[in-house]
Short mmCIF file of C-alpha atoms in Angstrom, two decimals:
data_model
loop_
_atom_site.label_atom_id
_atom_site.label_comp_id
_atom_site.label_asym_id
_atom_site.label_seq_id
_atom_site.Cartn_x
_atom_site.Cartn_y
_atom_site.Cartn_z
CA UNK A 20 41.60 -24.19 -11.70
CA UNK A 21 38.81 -26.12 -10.68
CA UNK A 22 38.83 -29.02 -8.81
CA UNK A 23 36.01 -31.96 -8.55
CA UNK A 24 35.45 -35.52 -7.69
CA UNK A 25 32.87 -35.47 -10.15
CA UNK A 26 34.58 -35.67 -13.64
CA UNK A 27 30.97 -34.55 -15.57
CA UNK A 28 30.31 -32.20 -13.58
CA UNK A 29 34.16 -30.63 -13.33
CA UNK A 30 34.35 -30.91 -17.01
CA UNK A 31 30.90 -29.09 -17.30
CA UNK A 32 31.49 -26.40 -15.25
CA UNK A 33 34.80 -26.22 -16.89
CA UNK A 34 33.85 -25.92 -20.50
CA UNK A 35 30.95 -23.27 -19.58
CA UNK A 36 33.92 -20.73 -17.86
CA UNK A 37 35.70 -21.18 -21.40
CA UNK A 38 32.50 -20.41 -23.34
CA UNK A 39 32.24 -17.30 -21.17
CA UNK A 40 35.74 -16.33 -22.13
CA UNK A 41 37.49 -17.52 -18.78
CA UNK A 42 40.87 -19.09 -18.68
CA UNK A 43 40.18 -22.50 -17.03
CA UNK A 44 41.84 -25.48 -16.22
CA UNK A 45 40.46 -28.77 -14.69
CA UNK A 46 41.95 -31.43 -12.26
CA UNK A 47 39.98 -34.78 -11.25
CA UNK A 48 40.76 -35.37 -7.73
CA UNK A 49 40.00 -36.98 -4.01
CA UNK A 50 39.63 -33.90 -2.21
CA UNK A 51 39.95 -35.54 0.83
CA UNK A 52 43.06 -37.66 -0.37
CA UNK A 53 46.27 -36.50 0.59
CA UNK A 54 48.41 -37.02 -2.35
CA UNK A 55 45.08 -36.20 -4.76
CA UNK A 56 45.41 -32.65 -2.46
CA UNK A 57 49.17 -32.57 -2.67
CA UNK A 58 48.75 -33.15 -6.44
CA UNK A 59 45.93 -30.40 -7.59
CA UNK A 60 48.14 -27.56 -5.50
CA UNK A 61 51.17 -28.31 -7.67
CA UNK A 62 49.03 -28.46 -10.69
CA UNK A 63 47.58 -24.96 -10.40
CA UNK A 64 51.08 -23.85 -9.70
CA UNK A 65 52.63 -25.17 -12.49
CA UNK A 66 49.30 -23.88 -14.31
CA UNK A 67 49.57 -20.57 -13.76
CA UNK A 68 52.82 -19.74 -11.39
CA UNK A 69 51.14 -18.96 -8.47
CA UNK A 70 47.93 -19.17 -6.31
CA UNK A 71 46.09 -15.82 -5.40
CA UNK A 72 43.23 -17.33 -4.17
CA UNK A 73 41.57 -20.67 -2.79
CA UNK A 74 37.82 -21.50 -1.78
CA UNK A 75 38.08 -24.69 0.16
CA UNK A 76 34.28 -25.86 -1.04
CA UNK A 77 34.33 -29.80 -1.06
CA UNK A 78 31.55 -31.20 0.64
CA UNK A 79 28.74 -33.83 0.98
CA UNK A 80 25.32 -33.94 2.91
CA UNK A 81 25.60 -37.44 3.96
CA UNK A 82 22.52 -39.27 5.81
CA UNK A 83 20.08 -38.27 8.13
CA UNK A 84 19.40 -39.96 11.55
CA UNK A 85 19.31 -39.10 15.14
CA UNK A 86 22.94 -38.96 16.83
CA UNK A 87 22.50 -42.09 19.27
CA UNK A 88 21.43 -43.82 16.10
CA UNK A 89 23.77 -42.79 13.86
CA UNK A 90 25.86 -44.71 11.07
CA UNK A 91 29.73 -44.84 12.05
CA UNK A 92 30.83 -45.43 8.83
CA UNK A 93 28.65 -42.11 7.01
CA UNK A 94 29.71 -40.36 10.14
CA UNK A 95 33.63 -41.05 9.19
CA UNK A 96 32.80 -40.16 5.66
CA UNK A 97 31.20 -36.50 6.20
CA UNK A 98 34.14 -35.71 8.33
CA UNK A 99 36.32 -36.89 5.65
CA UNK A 100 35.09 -35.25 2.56
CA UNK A 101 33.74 -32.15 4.93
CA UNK A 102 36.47 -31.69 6.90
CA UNK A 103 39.51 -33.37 6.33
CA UNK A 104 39.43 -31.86 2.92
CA UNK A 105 39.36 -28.24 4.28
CA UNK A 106 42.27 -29.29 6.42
CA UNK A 107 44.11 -30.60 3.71
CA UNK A 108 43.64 -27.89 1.28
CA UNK A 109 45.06 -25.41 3.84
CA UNK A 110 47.67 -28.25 4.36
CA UNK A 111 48.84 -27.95 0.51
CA UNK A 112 48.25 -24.46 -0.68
CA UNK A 113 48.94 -22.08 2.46
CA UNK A 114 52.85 -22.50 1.62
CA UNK A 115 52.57 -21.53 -1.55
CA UNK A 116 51.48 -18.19 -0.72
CA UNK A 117 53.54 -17.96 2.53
CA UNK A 118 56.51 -18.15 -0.28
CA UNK A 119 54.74 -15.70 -2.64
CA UNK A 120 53.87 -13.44 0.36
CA UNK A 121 49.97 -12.75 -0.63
CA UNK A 122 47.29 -15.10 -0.78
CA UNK A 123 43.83 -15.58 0.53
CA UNK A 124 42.14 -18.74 1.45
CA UNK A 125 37.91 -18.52 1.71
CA UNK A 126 36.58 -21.80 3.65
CA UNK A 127 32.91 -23.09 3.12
CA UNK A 128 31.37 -23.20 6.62
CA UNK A 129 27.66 -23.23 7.40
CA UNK A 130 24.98 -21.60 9.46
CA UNK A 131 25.33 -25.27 10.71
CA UNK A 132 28.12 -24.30 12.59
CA UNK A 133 26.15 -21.99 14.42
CA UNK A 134 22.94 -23.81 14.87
CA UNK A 135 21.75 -27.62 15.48
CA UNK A 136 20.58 -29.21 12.89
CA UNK A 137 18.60 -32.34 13.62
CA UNK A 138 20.10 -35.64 12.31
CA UNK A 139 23.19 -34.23 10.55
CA UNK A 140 25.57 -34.96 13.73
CA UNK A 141 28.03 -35.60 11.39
CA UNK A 142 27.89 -32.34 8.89
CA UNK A 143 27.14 -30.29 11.69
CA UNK A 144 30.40 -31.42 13.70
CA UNK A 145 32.14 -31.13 10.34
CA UNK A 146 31.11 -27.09 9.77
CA UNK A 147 31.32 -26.36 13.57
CA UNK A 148 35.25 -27.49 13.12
CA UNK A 149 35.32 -25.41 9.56
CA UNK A 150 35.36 -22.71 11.47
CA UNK A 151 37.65 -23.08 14.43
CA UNK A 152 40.47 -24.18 10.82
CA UNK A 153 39.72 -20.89 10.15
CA UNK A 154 40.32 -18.68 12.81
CA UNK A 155 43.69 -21.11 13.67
CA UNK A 156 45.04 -20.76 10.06
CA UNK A 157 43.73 -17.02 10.05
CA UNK A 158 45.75 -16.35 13.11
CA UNK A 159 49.06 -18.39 12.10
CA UNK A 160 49.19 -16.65 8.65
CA UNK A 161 48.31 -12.71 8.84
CA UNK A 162 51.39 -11.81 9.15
CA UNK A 163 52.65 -13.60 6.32
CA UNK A 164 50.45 -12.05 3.99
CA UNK A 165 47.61 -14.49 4.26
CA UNK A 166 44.45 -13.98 4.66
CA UNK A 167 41.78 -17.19 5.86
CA UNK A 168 38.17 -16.52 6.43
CA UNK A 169 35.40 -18.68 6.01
CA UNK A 170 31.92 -18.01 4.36
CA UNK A 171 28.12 -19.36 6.15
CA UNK A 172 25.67 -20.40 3.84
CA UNK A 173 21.88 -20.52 4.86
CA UNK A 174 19.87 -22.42 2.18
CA UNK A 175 21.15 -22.32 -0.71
CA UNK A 176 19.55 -24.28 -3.55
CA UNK A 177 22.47 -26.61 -4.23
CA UNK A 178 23.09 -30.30 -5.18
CA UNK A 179 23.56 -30.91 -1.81
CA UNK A 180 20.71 -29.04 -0.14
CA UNK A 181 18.44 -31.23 -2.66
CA UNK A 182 19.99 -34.42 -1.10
CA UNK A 183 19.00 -32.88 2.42
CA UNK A 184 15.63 -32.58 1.10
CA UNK A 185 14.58 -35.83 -0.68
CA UNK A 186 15.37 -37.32 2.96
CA UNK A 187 14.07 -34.41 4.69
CA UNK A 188 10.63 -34.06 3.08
CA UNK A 189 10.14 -37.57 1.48
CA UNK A 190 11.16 -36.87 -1.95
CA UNK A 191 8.85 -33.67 -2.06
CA UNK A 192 12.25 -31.20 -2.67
CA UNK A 193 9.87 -28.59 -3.52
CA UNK A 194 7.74 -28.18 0.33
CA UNK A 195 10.67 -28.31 1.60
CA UNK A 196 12.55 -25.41 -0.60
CA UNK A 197 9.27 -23.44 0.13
CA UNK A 198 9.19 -24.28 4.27
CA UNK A 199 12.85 -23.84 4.30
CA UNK A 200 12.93 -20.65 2.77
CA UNK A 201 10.56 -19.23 5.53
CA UNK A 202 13.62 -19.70 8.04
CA UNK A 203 15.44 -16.61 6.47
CA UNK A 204 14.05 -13.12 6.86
CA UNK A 205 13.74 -12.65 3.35
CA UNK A 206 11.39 -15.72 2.86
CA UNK A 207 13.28 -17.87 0.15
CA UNK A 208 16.27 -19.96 -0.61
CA UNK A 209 19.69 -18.68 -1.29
CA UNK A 210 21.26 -18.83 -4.98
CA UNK A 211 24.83 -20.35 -5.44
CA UNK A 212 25.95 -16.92 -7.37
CA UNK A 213 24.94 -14.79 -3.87
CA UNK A 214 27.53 -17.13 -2.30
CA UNK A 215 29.88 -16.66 -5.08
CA UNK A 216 30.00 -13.03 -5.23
CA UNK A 217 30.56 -13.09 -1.14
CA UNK A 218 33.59 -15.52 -2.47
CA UNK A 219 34.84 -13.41 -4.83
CA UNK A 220 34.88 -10.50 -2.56
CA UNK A 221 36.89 -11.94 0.45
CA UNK A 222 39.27 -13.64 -2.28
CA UNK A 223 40.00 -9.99 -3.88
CA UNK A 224 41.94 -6.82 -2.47
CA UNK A 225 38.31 -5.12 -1.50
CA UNK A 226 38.53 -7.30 1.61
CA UNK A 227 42.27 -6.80 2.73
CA UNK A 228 41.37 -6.04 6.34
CA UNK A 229 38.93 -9.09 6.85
CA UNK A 230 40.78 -11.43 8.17
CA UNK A 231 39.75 -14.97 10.83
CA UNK A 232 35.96 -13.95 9.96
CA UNK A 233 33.15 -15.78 9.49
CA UNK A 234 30.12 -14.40 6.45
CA UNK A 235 26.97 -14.97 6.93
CA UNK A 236 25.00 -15.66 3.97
CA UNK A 237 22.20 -16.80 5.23
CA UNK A 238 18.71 -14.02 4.53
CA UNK A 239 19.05 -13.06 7.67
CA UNK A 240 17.93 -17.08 9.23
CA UNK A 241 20.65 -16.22 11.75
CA UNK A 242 20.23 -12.66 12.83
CA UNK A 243 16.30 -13.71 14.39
CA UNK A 244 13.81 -15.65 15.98
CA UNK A 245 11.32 -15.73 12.81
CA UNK A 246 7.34 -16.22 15.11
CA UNK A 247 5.48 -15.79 11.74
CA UNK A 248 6.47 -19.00 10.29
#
């Protein structure tokens, strides 16, 4: 099941995983509303009986300004879609798979919640508390069968990393992919599928003793202090 604010783009992505052969179902919803949340966890049970696996993605860039200067009302958003959300989702689904005994839950995270990044006060609070959800769900649900973990992306040429961009680099989303890319140790941006196959793997029975742990997926932007850039 996939789940989207975005109807075009849900029904989109949607209609490609049929045309691959995939069984797929979609469900329009506020990710960060609690009955829309309530809603899509009962849908993909009544889908499909059960649910194996959940990747907690939702997620906006929001605007860019200096902390002391910062919006309150983008600031509430970001937390809202960034982080409520990931609450919620672990809110609705966990029990489900407490009941079935088995599940596994992947969060989206950041190297943001590592790092500062300047003028995203907001996001960067928001993927600092993705992981602490993490490690508390990780360590309430083990023993129940359930695993939590939560992925870091570096950049990764996304939607949203575009929006960070055009403010970034003044509409020039190019420079900034190619300055950007410098950060990681293997000088270029991140694809969505090298996230997706990290995904896949902590979702499946390959990764049955990772458990509370965050992935860094990042080209190594984390692991040094690049002095060639």
């Amino acid at each position: 099941m996939l789940v989207d604010i975005d109807r075009e783009r849900l029904e989109q992505r949607t209609a490609e995983l049929k045309a691959a052969g995939h069984e797929a179902v979609a469900h329009h919803a506020d990710c960060a509303d609690e009955a829309a949340v309530e809603g899509y966890a009962r849908a993909a049970m009544d889908a499909f009986g059960r649910i194996d696996g959940f990747f907690n993605n939702a997620g906006i860039e929001g605007d860019l300004a200096p902390t002391h200067e910062y919006d309150i009302a983008m600031f509430d958003k970001i937390i809202r879609v960034n982080l409520r959300s990931m609450f919620l989702g672990l809110r609705f689904v966990i029990p489900h798979m407490v009941a079935a005994g088995k599940g596994a839950v992947v969060n989206t995270a950041s190297i943001g919640s590592e790092r500062g990044l300047a003028g995203a006060c907001a996001y960067n609070a928001a993927k600092h508390g993705a992981v602490g959800l993490t490690r508390t769900a990780a360590s309430e649900v083990a023993q129940k069968g359930v695993r939590v973990n939560c992925v870091m992306p570096g950049v990764i040429e996304t939607p949203l990393l575009v929006g960070m961009l055009e403010q970034m680099f003044e509409g020039d989303v190019q420079a900034g992919m190619d300055k950007l890319g410098q950060v990681a140790t293997l000088n270029r941006v991140g694809q969505p599928r090298e996230v997706g196959d990290v995904v896949s793997f902590l979702l499946s029975d390959e990764a049955s003793y990772v458990n509370g742990a965050k992935w860094e997926i990042d080209g190594g932007a984390l692991a040094t202090i690049r002095n060639d850039v």
